[in-house]
Short mmCIF file of C-alpha atoms in Angstrom, two decimals:
data_model
loop_
_atom_site.label_atom_id
_atom_site.label_comp_id
_atom_site.label_asym_id
_atom_site.label_seq_id
_atom_site.Cartn_x
_atom_site.Cartn_y
_atom_site.Cartn_z
CA MET A 28 0.02 0.02 -0.21
CA ASP A 29 1.23 3.51 -1.03
CA VAL A 30 2.30 5.68 1.88
CA GLU A 31 1.10 9.28 1.49
CA ARG A 32 3.20 11.93 3.12
CA THR A 33 2.53 15.47 3.48
CA LEU A 34 4.92 18.18 5.03
CA ILE A 35 3.31 21.43 5.66
CA THR A 36 6.20 24.13 6.23
CA ASN A 37 6.68 27.29 7.76
CA VAL A 38 3.29 28.17 9.20
CA HIS A 39 2.28 30.03 12.60
CA LEU A 40 -0.12 27.79 14.76
CA ALA A 41 -2.75 28.93 17.00
CA TYR A 42 -0.73 28.84 20.52
CA GLU A 43 -1.75 31.06 23.34
CA ASP A 44 1.74 31.48 24.26
CA ALA A 45 3.41 34.42 22.66
CA HIS A 46 6.75 32.48 22.02
CA LEU A 47 5.11 29.59 20.36
CA ALA A 48 2.73 31.63 18.51
CA LYS A 49 5.48 33.55 16.71
CA GLN A 50 7.55 30.46 15.96
CA LEU A 51 7.38 28.84 12.65
CA TRP A 52 6.46 25.33 12.61
CA ASP A 53 6.60 22.50 10.31
CA VAL A 54 3.66 19.65 10.44
CA GLU A 55 4.14 16.50 8.96
CA CYS A 56 1.24 14.18 8.00
CA LEU A 57 1.05 10.55 7.49
CA ASN A 58 -2.05 8.78 5.88
CA GLY A 59 -4.19 11.61 6.67
CA ARG A 60 -3.01 11.98 10.43
CA VAL A 61 -0.61 14.69 11.95
CA LEU A 62 2.68 12.56 12.64
CA ASP A 63 5.05 15.15 13.75
CA ILE A 64 5.08 19.06 14.49
CA VAL A 65 8.40 20.66 15.28
CA PRO A 66 9.92 23.94 14.59
CA SER A 67 10.69 24.67 10.86
CA GLY A 68 13.42 23.10 9.55
CA ASN A 69 14.15 20.59 12.44
CA PHE A 70 12.94 17.37 10.99
CA GLN A 71 15.51 14.45 11.85
CA ARG A 72 14.14 11.89 9.27
CA GLU A 73 14.33 11.91 5.66
CA PRO A 74 12.15 14.93 3.99
CA PRO A 75 8.95 13.56 2.75
CA VAL A 76 9.94 14.63 -0.73
CA VAL A 77 12.30 11.68 -1.20
CA THR A 78 10.21 9.12 1.01
CA ALA A 79 8.39 6.13 -0.94
CA GLY A 80 4.82 6.71 -1.77
CA CYS A 81 2.74 9.91 -2.65
CA SER A 82 4.72 13.02 -0.95
CA THR A 83 3.73 16.59 -0.91
CA VAL A 84 5.24 19.74 0.28
CA ILE A 85 2.81 22.65 1.19
CA GLN A 86 4.61 25.88 1.50
CA GLY A 87 2.89 28.33 4.47
CA ASN A 88 5.37 31.09 3.69
CA GLY A 89 4.60 32.17 7.33
CA GLY A 90 0.75 32.12 6.91
CA THR A 91 -1.37 30.45 9.77
CA LEU A 92 -2.48 26.94 10.27
CA LEU A 93 -6.27 26.58 11.55
CA PRO A 94 -8.50 23.27 11.85
CA SER A 95 -10.77 23.12 8.82
CA LEU A 96 -14.10 24.90 9.11
CA CYS A 97 -17.59 23.54 9.48
CA HIS A 98 -21.23 24.70 8.61
CA ALA A 99 -23.09 23.32 11.43
CA HIS A 100 -26.28 24.66 9.73
CA ILE A 101 -26.70 25.87 6.06
CA HIS A 102 -29.54 25.19 3.64
CA LEU A 103 -28.48 23.70 0.38
CA ASP A 104 -31.29 24.44 -1.66
CA LYS A 105 -32.38 27.82 -1.02
CA CYS A 106 -28.96 29.39 -1.47
CA PHE A 107 -28.12 32.28 -4.26
CA ILE A 108 -31.52 33.12 -4.99
CA MET A 109 -32.31 36.55 -4.34
CA ASP A 110 -32.57 37.02 -8.17
CA GLN A 111 -35.59 34.66 -8.08
CA CYS A 112 -37.18 36.36 -5.15
CA ASP A 113 -40.10 39.18 -4.71
CA PRO A 114 -38.38 42.54 -3.30
CA LEU A 115 -38.09 42.45 0.57
CA LEU A 116 -39.75 45.18 2.44
CA THR A 117 -40.22 44.56 6.12
CA GLY A 118 -37.33 42.10 6.56
CA SER A 119 -39.17 40.27 8.88
CA LEU A 120 -39.63 36.45 9.43
CA SER A 121 -43.17 36.09 8.26
CA GLU A 122 -42.00 38.20 4.94
CA ALA A 123 -39.01 35.76 4.34
CA LEU A 124 -41.24 32.74 4.50
CA GLN A 125 -44.09 34.26 2.36
CA VAL A 126 -41.15 34.86 -0.48
CA MET A 127 -39.24 31.99 -0.12
CA ASN A 128 -42.38 29.54 -0.60
CA LYS A 129 -43.32 31.35 -3.57
CA ALA A 130 -39.71 31.08 -5.06
CA LYS A 131 -39.53 27.65 -3.69
CA ALA A 132 -42.68 26.14 -5.67
CA ARG A 133 -40.65 26.75 -8.91
CA PHE A 134 -37.93 24.21 -7.88
CA PRO A 135 -39.48 20.97 -9.20
CA ASP A 136 -39.04 22.82 -12.77
CA GLN A 137 -35.68 24.39 -12.22
CA LEU A 138 -33.65 21.09 -11.31
CA ALA A 139 -30.48 22.11 -13.04
CA ASP A 140 -30.44 25.64 -11.40
CA LEU A 141 -31.11 23.70 -8.35
CA HIS A 142 -27.97 21.58 -8.68
CA ALA A 143 -26.13 24.55 -9.99
CA ARG A 144 -26.51 26.61 -6.76
CA ALA A 145 -25.95 23.56 -4.56
CA THR A 146 -22.80 23.22 -6.22
CA ARG A 147 -21.60 26.59 -5.87
CA LEU A 148 -22.10 26.47 -2.12
CA VAL A 149 -20.21 23.55 -1.68
CA ARG A 150 -17.44 24.51 -3.83
CA GLU A 151 -17.12 27.96 -2.62
CA SER A 152 -17.21 26.43 1.09
CA VAL A 153 -14.57 24.16 0.51
CA GLU A 154 -12.43 26.94 -1.14
CA ALA A 155 -13.06 28.77 1.93
CA GLY A 156 -11.65 25.95 4.17
CA VAL A 157 -14.86 23.99 5.02
CA THR A 158 -14.51 20.31 5.21
CA GLU A 159 -17.59 19.53 7.01
CA MET A 160 -21.38 20.43 6.81
CA ARG A 161 -24.93 19.83 7.95
CA ALA A 162 -26.96 20.68 4.88
CA PHE A 163 -30.96 21.24 5.18
CA VAL A 164 -33.14 20.11 2.36
CA GLU A 165 -36.76 20.59 2.41
CA ILE A 166 -39.23 17.93 2.02
CA ASP A 167 -43.08 18.89 1.51
CA THR A 168 -45.98 18.67 -0.89
CA THR A 169 -44.42 21.88 -2.37
CA VAL A 170 -41.07 20.29 -3.59
CA GLY A 171 -41.70 16.64 -3.01
CA MET A 172 -38.42 14.95 -3.05
CA VAL A 173 -36.34 17.11 -5.78
CA CYS A 174 -34.40 19.15 -3.09
CA LEU A 175 -33.47 15.94 -1.36
CA ASP A 176 -32.41 14.18 -4.74
CA THR A 177 -30.20 17.03 -5.41
CA GLY A 178 -28.82 17.16 -1.94
CA LEU A 179 -27.79 13.48 -1.84
CA LYS A 180 -26.39 13.99 -5.43
CA VAL A 181 -24.15 16.66 -4.33
CA LYS A 182 -23.24 14.86 -1.26
CA SER A 183 -21.86 11.86 -3.52
CA GLU A 184 -20.17 14.03 -5.68
CA TRP A 185 -18.00 16.06 -3.15
CA LYS A 186 -17.56 12.48 -1.08
CA GLY A 187 -13.80 12.49 0.44
CA VAL A 188 -13.43 16.48 -0.11
CA CYS A 189 -16.51 17.64 1.94
CA ASP A 190 -18.31 15.44 4.23
CA ILE A 191 -21.96 16.52 3.83
CA GLN A 192 -24.72 15.58 6.45
CA ILE A 193 -28.09 15.97 4.43
CA VAL A 194 -30.91 16.97 6.65
CA ALA A 195 -34.39 15.77 5.84
CA PHE A 196 -35.97 18.76 6.99
CA ALA A 197 -39.83 19.64 7.11
CA GLN A 198 -39.94 23.42 6.77
CA GLU A 199 -43.53 23.35 6.90
CA ALA A 200 -45.94 22.08 9.29
CA LEU A 201 -46.70 18.45 9.77
CA TYR A 202 -50.31 19.09 11.01
CA PRO A 203 -52.43 20.61 8.13
CA SER A 204 -54.61 22.63 10.59
CA ALA A 205 -55.49 23.41 14.06
CA ALA A 206 -58.20 20.79 14.39
CA ALA A 207 -56.20 18.09 13.29
CA GLU A 208 -55.37 15.14 15.61
CA THR A 209 -52.78 13.21 13.21
CA PRO A 210 -50.04 14.59 11.31
CA GLY A 211 -50.64 15.19 7.22
CA ASP A 212 -49.11 14.53 3.84
CA ASN A 213 -45.92 16.56 4.67
CA PHE A 214 -45.09 13.97 7.54
CA GLU A 215 -45.92 10.88 5.40
CA LEU A 216 -43.31 12.43 2.72
CA LEU A 217 -40.80 12.90 5.60
CA ARG A 218 -41.34 9.34 6.69
CA THR A 219 -41.08 7.94 3.30
CA ALA A 220 -37.83 9.89 2.55
CA LEU A 221 -35.91 8.50 5.51
CA ALA A 222 -35.94 5.01 3.82
CA ARG A 223 -33.33 6.35 1.53
CA ASP A 224 -29.76 6.05 1.74
CA GLY A 225 -27.18 9.04 2.90
CA ILE A 226 -29.45 10.91 5.18
CA SER A 227 -27.86 11.71 8.39
CA VAL A 228 -30.41 13.90 10.26
CA VAL A 229 -34.20 14.45 10.15
CA GLY A 230 -35.29 18.10 11.15
CA SER A 231 -38.20 20.47 11.52
CA ALA A 232 -39.46 23.55 12.62
CA PRO A 233 -41.94 23.28 15.18
CA TRP A 234 -42.71 26.79 15.49
CA VAL A 235 -44.62 26.73 12.32
CA GLU A 236 -47.31 24.32 13.61
CA PRO A 237 -50.95 25.89 14.10
CA SER A 238 -50.59 25.42 17.77
CA LYS A 239 -48.43 25.24 20.74
CA GLU A 240 -49.73 21.46 21.40
CA HIS A 241 -49.08 20.52 17.58
CA ALA A 242 -45.50 22.05 18.23
CA HIS A 243 -44.82 19.66 20.89
CA LYS A 244 -46.16 16.85 18.82
CA ASN A 245 -43.96 17.68 16.09
CA ILE A 246 -40.89 17.52 18.43
CA ILE A 247 -42.10 14.02 19.52
CA HIS A 248 -42.45 12.75 15.87
CA ILE A 249 -39.03 14.14 15.07
CA LEU A 250 -37.32 12.57 17.77
CA LYS A 251 -39.28 9.18 17.44
CA LEU A 252 -38.28 9.30 13.43
CA ALA A 253 -34.73 9.94 14.59
CA GLN A 254 -34.73 7.22 17.01
CA ASP A 255 -36.26 4.64 14.64
CA TYR A 256 -33.84 5.40 11.76
CA GLY A 257 -30.60 6.03 13.87
CA LEU A 258 -30.17 9.37 12.74
CA HIS A 259 -29.45 13.17 14.49
CA ALA A 260 -32.33 15.12 15.21
CA ASP A 261 -32.19 18.99 14.26
CA PHE A 262 -34.64 21.68 15.17
CA HIS A 263 -35.50 25.42 13.91
CA LEU A 264 -36.67 26.35 17.45
CA ASP A 265 -37.45 29.22 19.75
CA TYR A 266 -36.84 31.57 17.02
CA ASN A 267 -38.42 34.62 18.89
CA LEU A 268 -37.65 37.61 21.27
CA ASP A 269 -40.94 37.06 23.16
CA ILE A 270 -40.39 36.79 27.13
CA ASN A 271 -44.10 35.74 27.30
CA VAL A 272 -43.51 32.81 24.98
CA GLU A 273 -42.42 29.63 26.88
CA PRO A 274 -39.08 28.32 25.15
CA MET A 275 -39.44 24.95 23.50
CA VAL A 276 -36.10 23.81 24.41
CA TRP A 277 -37.54 22.54 27.79
CA GLU A 278 -39.99 20.23 25.97
CA THR A 279 -37.40 18.91 23.82
CA LEU A 280 -35.09 18.24 26.72
CA ARG A 281 -38.37 16.55 28.41
CA GLN A 282 -39.02 14.30 25.81
CA MET A 283 -35.44 13.48 25.13
CA ARG A 284 -35.34 12.35 28.47
CA ARG A 285 -38.46 10.55 28.33
CA ILE A 286 -37.22 8.32 25.40
CA GLY A 287 -33.92 7.76 26.79
CA TRP A 288 -31.98 9.88 24.42
CA THR A 289 -28.92 10.49 26.79
CA LYS A 290 -25.14 10.90 26.53
CA ILE A 291 -24.82 7.20 27.77
CA GLY A 292 -27.36 5.56 25.59
CA ALA A 293 -27.19 7.95 22.44
CA GLY A 294 -23.55 7.09 21.09
CA ASN A 295 -22.74 9.88 18.55
CA ARG A 296 -26.36 10.91 17.85
CA ARG A 297 -27.08 14.28 18.96
CA VAL A 298 -30.18 16.59 19.03
CA THR A 299 -29.33 20.35 17.72
CA ILE A 300 -31.41 23.55 17.84
CA GLY A 301 -30.64 26.26 15.50
CA HIS A 302 -31.31 29.96 15.99
CA ALA A 303 -32.86 29.87 19.48
CA THR A 304 -33.07 33.54 19.83
CA ARG A 305 -35.51 33.14 22.95
CA LEU A 306 -32.73 31.55 24.94
CA GLY A 307 -31.02 34.91 25.05
CA LEU A 308 -33.53 36.29 27.23
CA PHE A 309 -32.68 33.48 29.85
CA SER A 310 -32.04 34.63 33.73
CA ALA A 311 -29.04 33.24 35.35
CA GLU A 312 -31.42 30.71 36.96
CA GLU A 313 -32.51 29.30 33.64
CA TRP A 314 -29.06 29.06 32.22
CA SER A 315 -28.07 27.00 35.19
CA ARG A 316 -31.11 24.76 34.69
CA LEU A 317 -29.97 24.37 31.29
CA ARG A 318 -26.47 23.62 32.14
CA VAL A 319 -27.48 20.70 34.32
CA GLU A 320 -29.78 19.05 31.63
CA LEU A 321 -27.15 19.40 28.86
CA ASP A 322 -24.59 17.41 31.26
CA GLU A 323 -26.81 14.50 30.63
CA LEU A 324 -28.33 15.11 27.40
CA PRO A 325 -26.58 15.52 24.28
CA LEU A 326 -28.22 18.74 22.82
CA GLY A 327 -26.05 21.27 21.17
CA ILE A 328 -27.24 25.16 20.34
CA VAL A 329 -26.40 26.75 17.02
CA ALA A 330 -26.44 30.62 16.92
CA LEU A 331 -26.82 32.20 13.16
CA PRO A 332 -26.00 35.73 13.81
CA GLN A 333 -26.49 36.92 9.88
CA SER A 334 -30.25 35.83 9.80
CA ASP A 335 -30.87 36.78 13.56
CA VAL A 336 -29.51 40.44 13.38
CA TYR A 337 -31.61 40.85 10.04
CA MET A 338 -35.01 39.35 11.19
CA MET A 339 -35.31 39.75 14.88
CA SER A 340 -35.31 43.68 14.98
CA ARG A 341 -38.92 43.68 16.34
CA PRO A 342 -39.78 47.10 14.48
CA SER A 343 -41.84 49.76 16.28
CA SER A 344 -45.26 51.25 14.77
CA ASP A 345 -43.06 53.48 12.79
CA GLY A 346 -40.80 50.65 11.55
CA THR A 347 -37.88 51.87 13.22
CA PRO A 348 -35.91 48.69 15.02
CA THR A 349 -36.28 48.61 18.74
CA VAL A 350 -33.96 45.78 19.56
CA PRO A 351 -29.76 46.50 19.46
CA PHE A 352 -28.08 44.47 17.15
CA ALA A 353 -26.24 42.56 19.79
CA GLU A 354 -29.52 41.58 21.36
CA ARG A 355 -30.89 39.88 18.43
CA THR A 356 -28.78 36.97 18.47
CA LEU A 357 -27.10 34.80 21.12
CA ASP A 358 -23.98 36.24 22.77
CA VAL A 359 -22.15 33.04 22.73
CA ALA A 360 -18.91 34.30 24.47
CA ARG A 361 -21.09 35.79 27.33
CA ILE A 362 -22.76 32.19 27.39
CA TRP A 363 -19.56 30.22 27.87
CA ARG A 364 -18.07 32.81 30.20
CA ASN A 365 -20.95 33.08 32.50
CA HIS A 366 -22.46 29.74 32.17
CA GLY A 367 -20.10 27.06 30.72
CA ILE A 368 -22.29 26.28 27.57
CA HIS A 369 -20.95 25.84 24.13
CA VAL A 370 -22.97 27.64 21.38
CA ALA A 371 -21.50 27.00 17.77
CA LEU A 372 -21.81 29.53 15.14
CA SER A 373 -23.12 29.07 11.61
CA VAL A 374 -23.93 30.92 8.13
CA ASN A 375 -27.90 29.52 7.90
CA ASN A 376 -28.60 31.07 4.50
CA VAL A 377 -26.76 32.59 1.59
CA GLU A 378 -28.40 35.39 -0.55
CA ASN A 379 -32.30 34.62 0.07
CA ALA A 380 -35.15 36.19 1.93
CA PHE A 381 -34.03 34.82 5.41
CA THR A 382 -30.46 36.12 5.01
CA PRO A 383 -30.00 38.56 2.05
CA HIS A 384 -26.60 40.06 3.30
CA GLY A 385 -23.29 38.18 4.23
CA TYR A 386 -21.32 35.25 2.62
CA LEU A 387 -20.70 31.71 3.27
CA ASP A 388 -17.31 32.01 4.69
CA PRO A 389 -17.37 31.06 8.20
CA LEU A 390 -14.38 33.50 9.24
CA THR A 391 -16.30 36.23 8.19
CA LEU A 392 -19.19 35.21 10.15
CA ALA A 393 -16.49 34.88 13.12
CA CYS A 394 -15.49 38.38 12.50
CA LEU A 395 -18.81 39.68 12.72
CA GLU A 396 -19.32 37.72 16.00
CA VAL A 397 -16.13 39.58 17.42
CA ALA A 398 -17.69 42.85 16.27
CA LEU A 399 -20.79 41.90 18.08
CA PHE A 400 -19.43 39.95 21.18
CA ARG A 401 -15.52 40.09 20.74
CA ARG A 402 -15.33 36.17 20.43
CA SER A 403 -12.59 34.25 18.80
CA VAL A 404 -13.32 30.87 16.53
CA SER A 405 -13.35 27.46 17.62
CA THR A 406 -14.02 23.88 17.17
CA THR A 407 -17.38 23.98 18.70
CA PRO A 408 -19.47 23.58 15.25
CA LYS A 409 -18.08 20.06 14.81
CA GLU A 410 -18.55 18.94 18.30
CA VAL A 411 -22.34 20.19 17.83
CA ILE A 412 -23.12 18.23 14.75
CA GLY A 413 -21.42 15.18 15.90
CA VAL A 414 -18.54 14.99 13.69
CA MET A 415 -15.58 16.11 15.83
CA LYS A 416 -12.67 13.92 15.32
CA ASP A 417 -10.08 13.02 18.30
CA ALA A 418 -11.81 15.30 20.63
CA GLY A 419 -8.90 14.07 23.17
CA ARG A 420 -5.37 15.96 22.81
CA PRO A 421 -2.76 13.74 24.07
CA ASP A 422 -0.06 16.42 23.82
CA GLY A 423 -2.20 18.34 26.28
CA TYR A 424 -1.23 21.80 25.52
CA ALA A 425 -3.13 22.34 22.63
CA ALA A 426 -5.23 25.66 22.87
CA ASP A 427 -9.03 25.59 22.49
CA GLY A 428 -9.05 22.79 19.92
CA LEU A 429 -6.89 25.32 17.24
CA VAL A 430 -3.69 23.70 17.51
CA PRO A 431 -2.99 20.51 15.56
CA PHE A 432 -1.65 17.61 17.91
CA ILE A 433 0.20 14.32 16.86
CA GLY A 434 -2.14 11.50 15.88
CA GLY A 435 -4.97 14.07 15.45
CA PRO A 436 -6.88 14.14 11.66
CA ALA A 437 -4.85 16.16 9.05
CA ASP A 438 -7.90 18.41 7.99
CA PHE A 439 -6.66 22.12 7.98
CA VAL A 440 -7.13 25.67 6.34
CA MET A 441 -4.04 27.71 5.75
CA ILE A 442 -4.73 31.60 6.11
CA HIS A 443 -1.61 32.63 3.94
CA GLU A 444 -1.53 36.30 4.88
CA ALA A 445 -2.49 35.55 8.57
CA ARG A 446 0.60 36.07 10.65
CA ARG A 447 -1.08 35.15 13.83
CA TRP A 448 -4.33 33.11 14.21
CA GLN A 449 -6.12 36.30 15.65
CA SER A 450 -5.66 37.75 12.34
CA GLY A 451 -7.69 35.04 10.67
CA VAL A 452 -10.64 36.21 12.77
CA LEU A 453 -10.28 39.93 12.82
CA SER A 454 -9.48 40.18 8.95
CA PRO A 455 -9.66 36.91 7.37
CA SER A 456 -7.58 37.03 4.14
CA PHE A 457 -8.90 35.91 0.71
CA ASP A 458 -5.95 33.53 -0.11
CA ARG A 459 -6.23 30.04 1.57
CA THR A 460 -5.57 26.23 1.11
CA THR A 461 -8.04 23.80 2.39
CA VAL A 462 -6.12 20.29 3.14
CA VAL A 463 -8.14 17.15 3.81
CA GLY A 464 -6.66 13.95 5.03
CA GLY A 465 -3.38 15.68 4.37
CA ARG A 466 -4.19 16.39 0.89
CA VAL A 467 -4.80 19.57 -0.84
CA ALA A 468 -8.53 19.86 -1.68
CA ALA A 469 -8.71 23.67 -2.37
CA ARG A 470 -6.52 26.50 -3.11
CA ARG A 471 -7.94 30.16 -3.39
CA THR A 472 -5.75 32.92 -4.53
CA GLY A 473 -6.45 36.45 -5.51
CA SER A 474 -4.49 38.93 -7.65
CA ARG A 475 -3.81 42.72 -6.90
CA TRP A 476 -3.19 45.38 -8.89
CA THR A 477 -3.94 49.31 -8.58
CA ILE A 478 -2.84 51.98 -11.06
CA LEU A 479 0.11 52.76 -9.18
CA ASP A 480 1.40 49.48 -9.85
CA GLY A 481 4.47 50.19 -12.17
CA MET A 482 3.99 53.85 -11.70
CA GLU A 483 8.00 54.14 -10.44
CA SER A 484 9.41 52.21 -13.57
CA ARG A 485 7.27 53.98 -16.00
CA GLN A 486 8.34 57.30 -14.52
CA GLY A 487 11.86 56.50 -14.86
CA ASN A 488 11.39 55.76 -18.53
CA THR A 489 9.85 59.48 -19.53
#
């Protein structure tokens, strides 16, 4: 069997210690794992370029090497669609739902476009450094299985480059009316879809149901489907800023406990909630209660600041936003600092009515989060969706999971122009290299020119 070696040379690593952070390092990888990490130029073995098998040298030139990035929550079927949407006037959640439902109705007649947009999302994400993502595709009576078919096709096409968890997602209500005692056609379609290979997650948006009681039943149905098919569960949940509305996270946790979905018995299967803006109104006592629950139950939280800041403005009667920017989404740094609960960040949507602004690059998302809360980037998204590899670090000194460790996975993003890891968050550069399993999966470079370039030489010839 061929031995595949890769040497990543002359890179900065994300050490907290100032001396280690300034040092340039070489990272040697063997068959997709980190074999050694030493100060640059100090390898005692033969250089990888002369060893047997497939060998590669990646020149870092002083850039910063970080763990590869992850979309913990992104919609694969509704991206890059603003040119197909009606104008946005209010920026409200109800408007976004109406506009997107109208656009979505055309998906079955636009299969080539659906595939092209999804492929663009994955390609540009990989170029930015993403190697794992949880991708939602909708299943309902409007689109049938076309979004799922496209998602599974794209998942297969990008196998080995980007690990795509496909979420069979019910954005629409499972119950057709407030009087319905049993779920309707949307539920039957969802259940039928789960028999297909390649689905990792089943999800829904309980708050779209016609009543609170139906929303609670939605949660029960999704958890039962996840149990039956051995899947993760993922809910769009508690997407409001109403102190008078009881958070549904408590019902979710209660049902998890009722069916025995605990950390001990669930293996790697997790329940995740996205948005969860209502949790931002929690008291210290509520956060303490949630922390106790999360010690036993495998539930993760994903904040989606680009969407939340846009739609959670709660406009006053004259249309003026009444909620400050930083109160429209979860303050993940404060939540960790004060309550010891990790909250992941993710992009959610790209260029659609839910998120008309922003880009799919997780580092620009982290930069936004720094502006709101002065928070740094971490590997939390991979933990939340259950794809975190080798959480234990035998070297014992890796900082916040951002430093490679011997024996760990060789999945990285190199930020070429960042001379310290903080720069990768505060001002992430365009030029990047994505490494998956020790192999270069993508390289993104830009060119620069201004009218002044070469001016000096031209003046010398006049």
